[in-house]
Coordinates of C-alpha atoms in Angstrom, one line a residue:
M1 CA 0.0 0.1 -0.1
Y2 CA 1.3 3.4 -0.9
L3 CA 0.2 7.1 -0.3
R4 CA -1.0 8.6 -3.6
H5 CA -2.4 11.9 -2.8
I6 CA -2.8 14.3 0.1
L7 CA -4.6 17.6 0.7
V8 CA -4.0 19.8 3.8
A9 CA -5.9 23.1 4.5
N10 CA -5.3 25.3 7.6
S11 CA -3.5 22.6 9.7
G12 CA -0.9 24.3 12.0
P13 CA 1.6 26.2 9.7
L14 CA 0.2 24.6 6.6
T15 CA -2.1 26.8 4.7
D16 CA -3.0 24.9 1.7
I17 CA -1.0 22.0 0.2
D18 CA -2.3 19.5 -2.5
F19 CA 0.4 17.3 -4.1
Q20 CA 0.8 13.7 -5.1
P21 CA 4.0 11.7 -4.2
E22 CA 5.8 10.6 -7.3
F23 CA 6.8 7.2 -8.6
T24 CA 9.1 5.8 -11.1
P25 CA 8.2 4.4 -14.5
E26 CA 8.4 0.8 -13.0
G27 CA 5.9 1.8 -10.5
L28 CA 8.5 2.0 -7.5
P29 CA 7.8 4.9 -5.0
K30 CA 10.2 7.6 -5.0
P31 CA 11.5 8.6 -1.6
L32 CA 9.8 12.0 -0.6
I33 CA 12.1 14.4 1.6
L34 CA 10.5 17.3 3.2
V35 CA 12.8 20.2 4.2
G36 CA 12.1 23.7 5.5
R37 CA 12.8 26.0 8.3
N38 CA 11.6 25.1 12.0
G39 CA 8.0 25.6 12.2
A40 CA 7.4 25.1 8.5
G41 CA 5.1 22.0 9.1
K42 CA 7.3 19.1 8.4
T43 CA 6.3 17.4 11.6
N44 CA 2.7 18.2 11.3
L45 CA 2.6 16.7 7.8
M46 CA 4.4 13.5 9.0
S47 CA 1.7 13.2 12.0
I48 CA -1.1 13.6 9.3
V49 CA 0.2 10.6 7.2
A50 CA 0.9 8.5 10.3
D51 CA -2.5 9.3 12.0
A52 CA -4.1 8.0 8.6
L53 CA -2.3 4.8 8.7
I54 CA -3.1 4.5 12.5
E55 CA -7.0 5.0 11.7
M56 CA -6.8 2.3 8.8
A57 CA -5.1 -0.3 10.9
A58 CA -7.5 0.5 13.8
Q59 CA -10.3 -0.6 11.6
H60 CA -9.2 -4.2 12.2
F61 CA -6.7 -4.4 15.0
T62 CA -7.5 -3.7 18.7
D63 CA -4.0 -2.8 19.8
I64 CA -3.3 0.1 17.6
T65 CA -4.3 2.9 20.0
P66 CA -5.1 2.8 23.8
S67 CA -8.7 2.6 25.1
N68 CA -10.3 5.8 26.6
S69 CA -12.4 6.2 29.5
S70 CA -15.7 6.0 27.7
G71 CA -14.9 2.7 26.3
G72 CA -13.8 3.7 22.7
R73 CA -10.2 4.2 21.6
S74 CA -8.1 7.4 21.7
F75 CA -7.0 9.3 18.6
Y76 CA -3.3 9.2 17.9
R77 CA -3.5 12.8 16.5
V78 CA -6.1 15.2 18.2
V79 CA -8.8 16.9 16.1
G80 CA -9.3 20.6 16.2
G81 CA -8.3 23.1 18.9
S82 CA -4.4 23.8 18.4
T83 CA -4.2 22.0 15.1
I84 CA -6.4 24.7 13.3
R85 CA -4.2 27.4 11.7
T86 CA -4.5 30.5 13.7
G87 CA -7.2 32.8 12.3
A88 CA -8.8 29.9 10.5
N89 CA -12.3 28.6 11.0
F90 CA -11.5 25.0 10.2
E91 CA -8.9 22.3 9.3
L92 CA -9.2 19.8 6.6
V93 CA -7.0 16.8 5.9
A94 CA -7.4 14.1 3.2
T95 CA -5.1 11.3 2.2
K96 CA -5.6 8.7 -0.4
F97 CA -3.7 5.3 -0.5
D98 CA -3.9 2.5 -2.9
H99 CA -3.1 -1.3 -2.7
E100 CA -3.3 -3.6 -5.7
G101 CA -6.2 -1.4 -7.2
S102 CA -8.1 -0.9 -4.1
T103 CA -8.4 2.5 -2.6
F104 CA -8.4 3.7 1.0
C105 CA -9.2 7.3 1.8
C106 CA -8.9 8.9 5.3
R107 CA -10.3 12.3 6.3
T108 CA -10.0 14.8 9.2
K109 CA -12.2 17.7 9.5
A110 CA -12.4 20.3 12.4
G111 CA -14.2 23.4 13.0
K112 CA -16.8 25.0 10.8
L113 CA -16.8 23.9 7.1
D114 CA -19.5 23.8 4.6
I115 CA -18.9 20.8 2.2
N116 CA -19.8 22.7 -0.8
E117 CA -17.0 25.1 -0.5
V118 CA -14.5 22.3 -1.0
A119 CA -16.6 19.8 -2.8
E120 CA -14.6 20.0 -6.1
R121 CA -11.1 19.6 -4.2
M122 CA -12.6 16.4 -2.4
Q123 CA -13.4 14.7 -5.6
P124 CA -10.0 12.8 -5.8
F125 CA -10.9 11.3 -2.5
P126 CA -14.0 9.3 -2.8
G127 CA -16.2 8.3 0.0
I128 CA -15.0 10.9 2.5
G129 CA -16.6 14.1 1.1
S130 CA -19.4 14.6 3.6
W131 CA -19.7 15.9 7.0
S132 CA -21.8 18.0 9.3
L133 CA -21.2 21.9 9.1
E134 CA -19.7 22.1 12.5
G135 CA -17.9 19.9 14.8
N136 CA -14.7 17.5 14.7
D137 CA -14.6 14.0 13.1
K138 CA -12.5 11.6 11.3
A139 CA -13.5 9.2 8.5
V140 CA -11.9 6.1 6.8
V141 CA -13.2 4.2 3.8
G142 CA -11.8 1.1 1.9
P143 CA -12.0 -2.6 1.9
V144 CA -11.8 -3.4 5.6
D145 CA -11.2 -7.3 4.8
Q146 CA -7.7 -6.3 3.1
I147 CA -6.4 -4.4 6.2
E148 CA -5.0 -7.5 8.0
K149 CA -3.1 -8.7 5.1
I150 CA -1.7 -5.3 4.3
F151 CA -0.5 -4.4 7.8
R152 CA 0.8 -8.0 8.5
S153 CA 2.8 -8.3 5.5
G154 CA 4.2 -5.0 5.0
C155 CA 5.9 -2.4 7.1
Y156 CA 3.9 0.6 8.3
A157 CA 5.8 2.6 10.8
F158 CA 6.3 6.2 11.9
F159 CA 9.5 7.2 13.5
P160 CA 8.7 10.6 15.5
S161 CA 11.5 13.1 16.4
N162 CA 11.2 12.1 20.0
R163 CA 12.5 8.7 19.4
S164 CA 15.6 7.7 21.5
E165 CA 17.9 4.6 22.2
L166 CA 19.2 4.0 25.6
P167 CA 23.0 4.5 25.9
F168 CA 25.0 1.4 26.7
W169 CA 25.9 2.8 30.2
A170 CA 22.1 3.1 31.2
N171 CA 21.2 0.7 34.1
T172 CA 17.9 -0.8 33.0
Q173 CA 18.3 -3.8 35.0
N174 CA 16.6 -5.9 32.4
E175 CA 18.0 -8.9 30.3
E176 CA 16.4 -9.5 27.1
P177 CA 15.0 -12.8 26.3
I178 CA 16.7 -15.4 24.2
S179 CA 13.7 -15.6 22.0
V180 CA 9.9 -14.6 21.9
F181 CA 7.3 -16.9 22.5
R182 CA 4.2 -15.0 21.7
E183 CA 0.9 -16.2 20.4
R184 CA -0.7 -14.4 17.4
Y185 CA -4.3 -13.1 17.6
A186 CA -6.3 -12.1 14.7
D187 CA -7.4 -8.7 16.1
R188 CA -3.7 -7.8 17.4
L189 CA -1.1 -6.5 15.1
T190 CA 1.7 -6.4 17.9
K191 CA 3.9 -4.1 15.7
P192 CA 3.4 -0.4 16.9
I193 CA 2.9 2.0 14.0
A194 CA 4.4 5.1 16.1
V195 CA 8.0 3.7 17.2
T196 CA 9.9 5.7 19.7
A197 CA 12.6 3.0 20.6
T198 CA 13.4 -0.3 19.2
I199 CA 17.1 -1.6 20.0
N200 CA 15.8 -3.8 23.0
D201 CA 12.8 -5.3 20.8
L202 CA 15.3 -6.1 18.1
L203 CA 17.5 -8.2 20.2
P204 CA 15.2 -11.1 20.7
W205 CA 14.1 -11.0 17.1
I206 CA 17.9 -11.0 15.9
V207 CA 18.4 -14.1 18.0
D208 CA 15.3 -15.7 16.4
V209 CA 16.5 -14.8 12.9
I210 CA 19.8 -16.3 13.6
L211 CA 18.2 -19.4 15.3
D212 CA 15.9 -20.0 12.3
Q213 CA 18.7 -20.1 9.9
S214 CA 20.6 -22.6 12.2
L215 CA 17.4 -24.9 12.2
D216 CA 17.1 -24.7 8.4
A217 CA 20.8 -25.8 8.0
V218 CA 20.2 -28.8 10.3
Q219 CA 16.9 -29.5 8.5
F220 CA 19.1 -29.4 5.1
V221 CA 21.6 -32.0 6.3
L222 CA 18.9 -34.3 7.8
N223 CA 16.9 -34.3 4.5
R224 CA 20.1 -34.5 2.4
V225 CA 18.9 -32.3 -0.3
K226 CA 20.2 -32.8 -3.7
A227 CA 24.0 -32.7 -4.0
Q228 CA 24.1 -30.2 -6.5
E229 CA 22.0 -27.6 -4.5
S230 CA 23.9 -25.1 -2.3
L231 CA 23.2 -24.8 1.4
T232 CA 22.5 -21.2 1.0
G233 CA 20.0 -21.8 -1.6
A234 CA 18.2 -24.2 0.7
L235 CA 17.9 -22.0 3.7
Q236 CA 14.4 -20.4 3.9
N237 CA 15.4 -17.7 6.3
V238 CA 19.0 -16.7 5.1
G239 CA 17.4 -13.8 3.1
V240 CA 16.5 -11.8 6.3
L241 CA 19.7 -12.5 8.0
Q242 CA 21.7 -11.4 4.7
S243 CA 19.7 -8.1 4.6
L244 CA 20.4 -7.5 8.2
N245 CA 24.0 -7.9 7.6
R246 CA 23.8 -5.6 4.8
I247 CA 22.2 -2.9 7.1
V248 CA 25.2 -3.4 9.5
R249 CA 27.7 -3.1 6.7
V250 CA 26.3 0.0 5.5
I251 CA 26.0 1.6 8.8
L252 CA 29.6 0.6 9.9
G253 CA 31.2 1.2 6.4
D254 CA 32.7 -2.4 6.6
E255 CA 31.9 -4.9 3.9
Q256 CA 32.8 -7.7 5.9
A257 CA 30.7 -6.9 9.1
R258 CA 28.2 -9.4 10.2
I259 CA 26.1 -10.1 13.2
V260 CA 27.1 -13.2 15.4
R261 CA 25.2 -14.9 18.2
T262 CA 27.6 -16.1 21.0
G263 CA 26.7 -18.4 23.9
R264 CA 24.0 -17.8 26.5
G265 CA 26.6 -17.2 29.0
A266 CA 27.6 -14.0 27.3
L267 CA 24.5 -12.3 28.5
S268 CA 24.2 -8.8 27.1
R269 CA 27.0 -9.6 24.8
K270 CA 25.5 -12.6 23.1
I271 CA 24.8 -10.5 20.0
Q272 CA 28.3 -9.2 18.5
I273 CA 29.4 -7.7 15.3
F274 CA 32.4 -9.3 13.7
S275 CA 34.3 -8.3 10.5
G276 CA 34.9 -11.4 8.4
D277 CA 35.5 -14.6 10.4
S278 CA 37.5 -13.6 13.2
H279 CA 38.0 -9.9 13.9
L280 CA 35.7 -8.5 16.6
L281 CA 34.3 -5.2 15.7
L282 CA 31.7 -4.4 18.5
P283 CA 31.3 -6.7 21.6
S284 CA 27.6 -6.0 21.6
L285 CA 25.0 -3.7 20.0
N286 CA 25.3 -1.5 22.9
S287 CA 28.8 -0.6 21.7
L288 CA 27.0 1.3 18.8
S289 CA 27.3 5.0 18.8
A290 CA 23.9 7.0 19.4
G291 CA 23.6 7.7 15.5
Q292 CA 24.6 4.2 14.6
A293 CA 22.0 2.7 17.0
T294 CA 19.3 5.1 15.6
L295 CA 20.0 3.7 12.0
L296 CA 20.1 0.2 13.0
S297 CA 16.9 0.7 14.9
I298 CA 15.0 2.3 12.1
F299 CA 16.1 -0.1 9.2
S300 CA 16.1 -3.2 11.2
T301 CA 12.7 -2.5 12.4
I302 CA 11.6 -2.2 8.7
L303 CA 13.1 -5.6 8.2
R304 CA 11.5 -7.0 11.3
Y305 CA 7.8 -5.5 10.6
A306 CA 7.8 -7.0 7.1
D307 CA 9.3 -10.3 8.2
T308 CA 6.5 -12.9 8.6
G309 CA 8.9 -15.8 9.8
Q310 CA 7.4 -18.0 7.4
I311 CA 9.4 -17.4 4.3
A312 CA 12.4 -15.6 3.3
S313 CA 11.7 -11.8 2.6
P314 CA 14.8 -10.0 1.4
A315 CA 14.9 -6.2 1.8
H316 CA 14.4 -5.5 -1.7
E317 CA 11.0 -7.3 -1.7
M318 CA 9.5 -5.7 1.4
Q319 CA 6.7 -3.2 0.9
G320 CA 5.0 -0.5 2.9
I321 CA 5.3 3.1 4.1
V322 CA 7.8 4.3 6.4
L323 CA 7.9 7.7 8.0
V324 CA 11.0 9.1 9.6
D325 CA 10.6 12.7 11.3
E326 CA 14.1 14.4 11.4
I327 CA 15.9 11.5 10.0
D328 CA 19.4 13.1 10.2
A329 CA 19.1 13.5 14.0
H330 CA 22.1 12.3 16.1
L331 CA 23.8 11.4 12.8
H332 CA 27.4 12.4 12.0
A333 CA 27.9 14.1 8.6
D334 CA 29.1 10.8 7.0
L335 CA 26.0 9.0 8.0
Q336 CA 23.8 11.6 6.8
H337 CA 25.4 11.9 3.4
R338 CA 26.7 8.2 2.9
A339 CA 24.8 5.7 5.0
L340 CA 21.1 7.1 5.0
P341 CA 20.7 7.2 1.2
A342 CA 22.4 3.8 0.9
L343 CA 20.2 2.2 3.6
M344 CA 17.1 3.4 1.9
R345 CA 18.3 2.0 -1.3
L346 CA 18.3 -1.4 0.2
F347 CA 14.4 -1.2 0.4
P348 CA 13.2 0.0 -3.1
K349 CA 9.5 -1.0 -2.5
I350 CA 9.2 0.9 0.7
Q351 CA 7.7 4.5 0.3
F352 CA 10.0 6.6 2.4
I353 CA 8.7 10.0 3.6
A354 CA 11.3 11.8 5.8
S355 CA 11.9 15.1 7.1
S356 CA 15.4 16.7 7.2
H357 CA 17.4 19.7 8.4
S358 CA 20.8 18.6 6.9
P359 CA 21.7 19.6 3.4
L360 CA 24.1 16.9 3.2
F361 CA 21.3 14.2 3.3
P362 CA 19.6 15.6 0.1
L363 CA 23.1 15.8 -1.5
G364 CA 23.8 12.2 -0.7
M365 CA 20.4 11.1 -2.1
V366 CA 21.4 12.8 -5.4
E367 CA 24.6 10.8 -5.4
V368 CA 22.8 7.4 -4.8
Y369 CA 19.3 8.0 -6.5
G370 CA 20.1 10.8 -9.2
D371 CA 18.4 14.0 -9.5
E372 CA 15.1 12.4 -10.6
G373 CA 15.2 9.3 -8.3
F374 CA 13.5 11.1 -5.4
S375 CA 11.3 14.0 -4.5
L376 CA 12.6 17.0 -2.5
V377 CA 9.7 19.1 -1.1
E378 CA 10.0 22.3 0.5
L379 CA 7.3 23.4 3.2
P380 CA 5.2 25.1 4.0
T381 CA 4.2 25.6 0.3
A382 CA 5.0 22.0 -0.7
T383 CA 7.2 23.2 -3.7
K384 CA 9.3 20.9 -5.3
I385 CA 12.9 21.9 -5.5
T386 CA 16.4 20.6 -6.6
A387 CA 19.2 19.8 -4.2
E388 CA 21.3 22.3 -6.3
R389 CA 20.7 25.0 -3.7
F390 CA 22.7 22.9 -1.2
S391 CA 25.8 22.5 -3.3
E392 CA 27.8 24.9 -1.3
F393 CA 27.5 22.6 1.6
L394 CA 28.6 19.6 -0.3
D395 CA 31.8 21.6 -1.3
S396 CA 32.4 22.2 2.4
F397 CA 31.7 18.7 3.4
R398 CA 34.0 17.4 0.8
Y399 CA 36.7 20.0 2.0
F400 CA 36.0 18.6 5.6
Q401 CA 36.4 14.9 4.3
A402 CA 39.6 15.7 2.6
T403 CA 40.9 17.8 5.4
K404 CA 40.1 14.9 7.9
S405 CA 41.7 12.3 5.6
F406 CA 44.9 14.5 5.3
E407 CA 45.3 15.0 9.1
E408 CA 44.7 11.3 9.7
E409 CA 47.4 10.4 7.0
V410 CA 50.0 13.0 8.7
A411 CA 49.1 11.7 12.1
S412 CA 49.7 8.1 10.9
R413 CA 52.9 8.8 9.2
A414 CA 54.2 10.6 12.3
A415 CA 53.3 7.8 14.7
K416 CA 54.7 5.1 12.5
A417 CA 58.1 6.9 11.9
E418 CA 61.0 4.7 13.3
R419 CA 63.7 7.1 12.5
P420 CA 63.8 11.0 12.3
L421 CA 61.4 12.1 9.6
V422 CA 61.8 15.2 7.3
L423 CA 58.5 16.3 5.6
C424 CA 58.9 18.8 2.7
E425 CA 56.3 20.8 0.6
G426 CA 56.8 19.2 -2.8
E427 CA 57.1 15.5 -4.5
T428 CA 60.4 16.3 -6.0
D429 CA 62.0 17.7 -2.8
P430 CA 63.0 14.4 -1.2
R431 CA 64.6 13.3 -4.4
Y432 CA 66.7 16.5 -4.6
L433 CA 67.8 16.2 -1.0
R434 CA 68.9 12.5 -1.2
T435 CA 70.8 13.1 -4.4
A436 CA 72.3 16.2 -2.8
A437 CA 73.2 14.3 0.5
G438 CA 74.9 11.7 -1.7
L439 CA 76.9 13.8 -3.9
L440 CA 78.0 16.4 -1.1
G441 CA 79.4 13.8 1.3
F442 CA 76.3 13.3 3.6
D443 CA 75.7 9.6 2.7
W444 CA 75.7 8.7 6.6
L445 CA 72.6 11.0 6.8
L446 CA 70.4 8.8 4.5
D447 CA 70.9 6.0 6.9
K448 CA 69.7 8.0 9.8
I449 CA 66.6 9.8 8.6
E450 CA 63.5 9.4 6.3
L451 CA 62.9 12.0 3.7
D452 CA 59.2 12.5 2.5
W453 CA 56.7 15.0 1.3
V454 CA 53.4 16.0 2.8
G455 CA 51.3 15.2 -0.1
Q456 CA 50.6 12.0 -2.3
P457 CA 51.2 11.2 -5.7
Q458 CA 48.5 10.5 -8.2
P459 CA 48.1 9.5 -11.7
G460 CA 46.9 13.0 -12.8
G461 CA 49.1 15.0 -10.7
A462 CA 50.2 15.1 -7.0
I463 CA 47.6 16.2 -4.3
D464 CA 47.8 17.5 -0.8
G465 CA 51.3 19.1 -1.3
G466 CA 52.5 22.5 -0.9
K467 CA 53.2 25.2 1.7
D468 CA 49.6 25.5 3.1
R469 CA 49.3 21.7 3.6
L470 CA 52.8 21.7 5.2
A471 CA 51.7 24.4 7.5
Q472 CA 48.4 22.6 8.3
A473 CA 50.4 19.3 9.1
A474 CA 52.6 21.5 11.4
K475 CA 49.7 23.1 13.2
L476 CA 48.2 19.7 13.8
L477 CA 51.4 18.0 15.1
K478 CA 52.3 21.0 17.2
N479 CA 48.8 20.8 18.9
N480 CA 49.2 17.0 19.3
P481 CA 53.0 16.3 20.0
Q482 CA 52.2 13.1 21.8
I483 CA 51.5 11.3 18.4
V484 CA 55.2 12.2 17.2
R485 CA 57.3 9.2 18.2
S486 CA 60.7 10.2 16.6
P487 CA 62.1 13.6 15.8
M488 CA 60.4 15.3 13.0
V489 CA 61.4 18.3 10.8
L490 CA 58.9 20.3 8.6
A491 CA 60.9 21.8 6.0
F492 CA 59.5 24.9 4.0
D493 CA 60.9 26.3 0.9
F494 CA 62.3 30.0 1.2
D495 CA 59.4 31.3 -0.8
A496 CA 57.1 30.1 2.3
P497 CA 59.1 31.3 5.1
Q498 CA 58.2 30.1 8.6
A499 CA 59.7 31.2 11.8
S500 CA 61.9 28.6 13.2
A501 CA 60.4 26.9 16.2
D502 CA 60.7 23.6 18.3
F503 CA 57.8 21.8 20.1
D504 CA 59.1 18.6 21.7
N505 CA 60.1 16.3 18.9
I506 CA 58.8 18.7 16.2
H507 CA 61.1 21.3 14.5
I508 CA 59.8 23.9 12.0
R509 CA 62.6 25.1 9.5
T510 CA 62.9 27.0 6.2
F511 CA 65.6 26.4 3.5
P512 CA 67.7 29.4 2.6
E513 CA 67.3 31.3 -0.7
N514 CA 69.8 30.9 -3.4
V515 CA 70.2 34.4 -4.3
N516 CA 72.4 33.6 -7.3
N517 CA 69.3 32.0 -9.2
K518 CA 67.2 34.7 -10.8
V519 CA 65.6 32.2 -13.3
C520 CA 63.7 30.2 -10.6
R521 CA 62.1 32.2 -7.8
S522 CA 60.0 29.7 -6.0
G523 CA 60.2 26.1 -4.6
I524 CA 63.3 23.8 -3.9
E525 CA 64.3 24.3 -7.7
N526 CA 65.6 27.7 -6.5
M527 CA 68.7 26.0 -5.1
L528 CA 69.8 24.7 -8.4
P529 CA 72.2 26.8 -10.6
E530 CA 70.3 28.8 -13.5
G531 CA 72.2 26.9 -16.3
V532 CA 70.2 23.7 -15.8
F533 CA 66.8 25.4 -16.6
E534 CA 66.9 24.6 -20.4
E535 CA 64.1 25.4 -22.7
R536 CA 63.2 21.6 -23.0
F537 CA 61.9 21.5 -19.4
Y538 CA 59.3 24.1 -20.0
Q539 CA 55.7 23.7 -21.3
V540 CA 54.0 26.5 -23.0
I541 CA 50.3 26.8 -22.0
E542 CA 47.8 29.1 -23.6
K543 CA 45.3 30.9 -21.5
R544 CA 42.3 32.8 -23.3
T545 CA 40.8 35.7 -21.8
A546 CA 40.4 39.0 -23.7
D547 CA 43.7 38.2 -25.5
V548 CA 45.6 35.1 -25.8
T549 CA 48.3 34.8 -22.9
R550 CA 51.2 32.1 -23.2
I551 CA 52.8 30.9 -20.2
S552 CA 55.9 28.8 -19.8
K553 CA 55.3 26.2 -17.0
L554 CA 58.3 24.3 -15.5
R555 CA 57.9 20.5 -16.0
K556 CA 59.3 19.8 -12.4
R557 CA 59.3 16.0 -12.7
D558 CA 61.2 16.1 -15.9
L559 CA 63.9 18.4 -14.5
C560 CA 64.2 16.4 -11.3
N561 CA 64.7 13.2 -13.2
F562 CA 67.4 14.7 -15.3
I563 CA 69.3 16.4 -12.4
C564 CA 69.1 13.4 -10.0
E565 CA 69.4 10.5 -12.4
E566 CA 71.3 11.5 -15.5
R567 CA 73.5 14.5 -14.8
Q568 CA 74.4 13.9 -11.0
N569 CA 76.9 16.7 -11.0
P570 CA 77.8 17.7 -7.4
A571 CA 78.1 21.5 -8.4
D572 CA 74.4 21.5 -9.1
F573 CA 73.9 20.9 -5.5
E574 CA 76.2 23.1 -3.9
A575 CA 73.4 25.4 -2.8
F576 CA 71.7 22.7 -1.0
R577 CA 74.6 22.1 1.5
P578 CA 73.1 24.8 4.0
A579 CA 69.9 23.2 3.7
I580 CA 71.2 19.8 4.8
E581 CA 73.2 21.4 7.5
I582 CA 70.0 22.9 8.8
L583 CA 68.3 19.5 8.8
V584 CA 71.4 18.0 10.6
A585 CA 71.4 20.6 13.2
A586 CA 67.6 20.5 13.9
L587 CA 67.7 16.8 14.5
G588 CA 70.9 17.0 16.6
L589 CA 72.6 14.6 14.6
V590 CA 76.6 13.9 14.4
A591 CA 78.5 12.4 11.6
P592 CA 80.1 9.1 12.5
A593 CA 83.6 9.3 13.6
S594 CA 84.7 6.9 11.1
N595 CA 83.2 9.1 8.1
D596 CA 86.0 9.9 5.6
Q597 CA 83.8 11.7 3.2
A598 CA 85.6 14.3 1.3
T599 CA 83.5 17.1 2.5
P600 CA 83.3 17.3 6.3
L601 CA 80.2 18.3 8.0
S602 CA 80.0 22.0 9.3
C603 CA 78.0 22.3 12.5
T604 CA 77.9 26.0 12.4
V605 CA 74.7 27.3 10.5
E606 CA 74.5 31.1 10.0
D607 CA 70.8 31.3 9.3
P608 CA 68.8 34.2 10.6
S609 CA 65.5 32.0 10.3
L610 CA 66.5 29.8 13.1
T611 CA 65.0 32.0 15.8
T612 CA 62.3 30.5 18.1
G613 CA 58.9 31.9 17.0
V614 CA 55.1 31.2 16.5
L615 CA 54.3 28.8 13.9
S616 CA 52.5 30.5 10.9
Q617 CA 49.2 29.3 9.8
N618 CA 49.6 30.1 6.1

């Protein structure tokens, strides 16, 4: 069953909206994402659809809403009063659903409203277009004999914004049962439509799913199914467990993650999450973060609600309507952008209706579903918009991700270094320094230190290099000196001068300028003699503006290959000598006594930049 049409007039902040959810050409429901400012009516609209589902289910099941003092049942959503828009005389809400050719319509009317005023607008909602002029009431029409099958076999759930999961440290004093032994009654659904907390309810169901698969396996062996039939193909309940594991893998970002049941003696840890066969990721579901637990609760509940326990029901076959208010609540940016759309994609036949405050979630939906694969509707006007208006947030998020990855890589390299480490700005810098050390008599130094640069090579060109990235690395390490195991020098080129500074094992230094080189005035190449900059090492680039501008760009890799591998002339590296001596002095290294190199080490470095100062944040 799917929502096909909704009309709302004078309900809370919603003045007048009338729209039909979209479907793909194949008939699959497109996820509907509601956005808008606080107070725009997102929660109100979600509660209207949830109330319609509850009213339909209550036509057959007795456990949908609690009984009231008069012997009847209470409404989930109140009628009239505060729900009528301020200054209006009435509230009118109508929804239409269809299921395999059958139509269900629900209507809420409050206040004073003449049917003739809205008769034309009510025509798409057959059977609910009449009411008394004054008063409040609700109406539901449709084939009641289909309601039991619809709600038992599908997932119809509303996750309101006040949902929560108890943290692992909360003392509940309750141990979940190993499995659930519960009778099924024809008039009880036993699946609350409004769901506020689910982890504790999920635990016994997960145990049952794993146990069912185990029993299937035993039955397979006992019955000796045909030899050519695989075990997986013979298991009836393996589809549910596979879908559950897919949910866990998306949430944790681990393609090998899977749920494992341990022995009874493990108590709260009898449900664990492994990566592969032996690596324990989480000792229990209580170890999930609040955001991870929220996602597991929502999407595993979908799986549980549509799981009849009689036959395999993989996620891609499950049908129903799932409403999630503030779907991005408690979620880290990565979970909003990456995990949420991927989880929804696991259930293509579920009609998702969700509200969101995060621009990263709609942008993630674009990457998973494409521009036309979902509907983005802005309230209170119910205007369909595109995710393009959030593109600046995506740029910021990608910058955040790149920065985070860069900082993690720098920290990892600093922590793993077993010898003193020198980090330079550019990709060719370590090659020049190694060659210079070898040709100038500092071979011993290459056995004592590691030379590297701050970025990473890529097929299309280096990334994360340069003075700004090196300054960022310096700032990170200065603020976290405990991760630097061995002495470390961050060496800047002369055109990005940094005040020399020392922070525990971290040393900031700038290479001196070669004033004799007027041809190259930037980068480590400045320390080379002018004569090596031959025309063949330049590439002419044209830039078209008002006039055609031609620029000669130095091909740094080609020049480095020639100087360091083919030419190998010690005279070319004479200006590197002060730079190497700066590194030696900063690291407090001493040449071995047995060193008989032609050029001895000079331990006195006259460099005005070697004064203690504050790290620049350029």
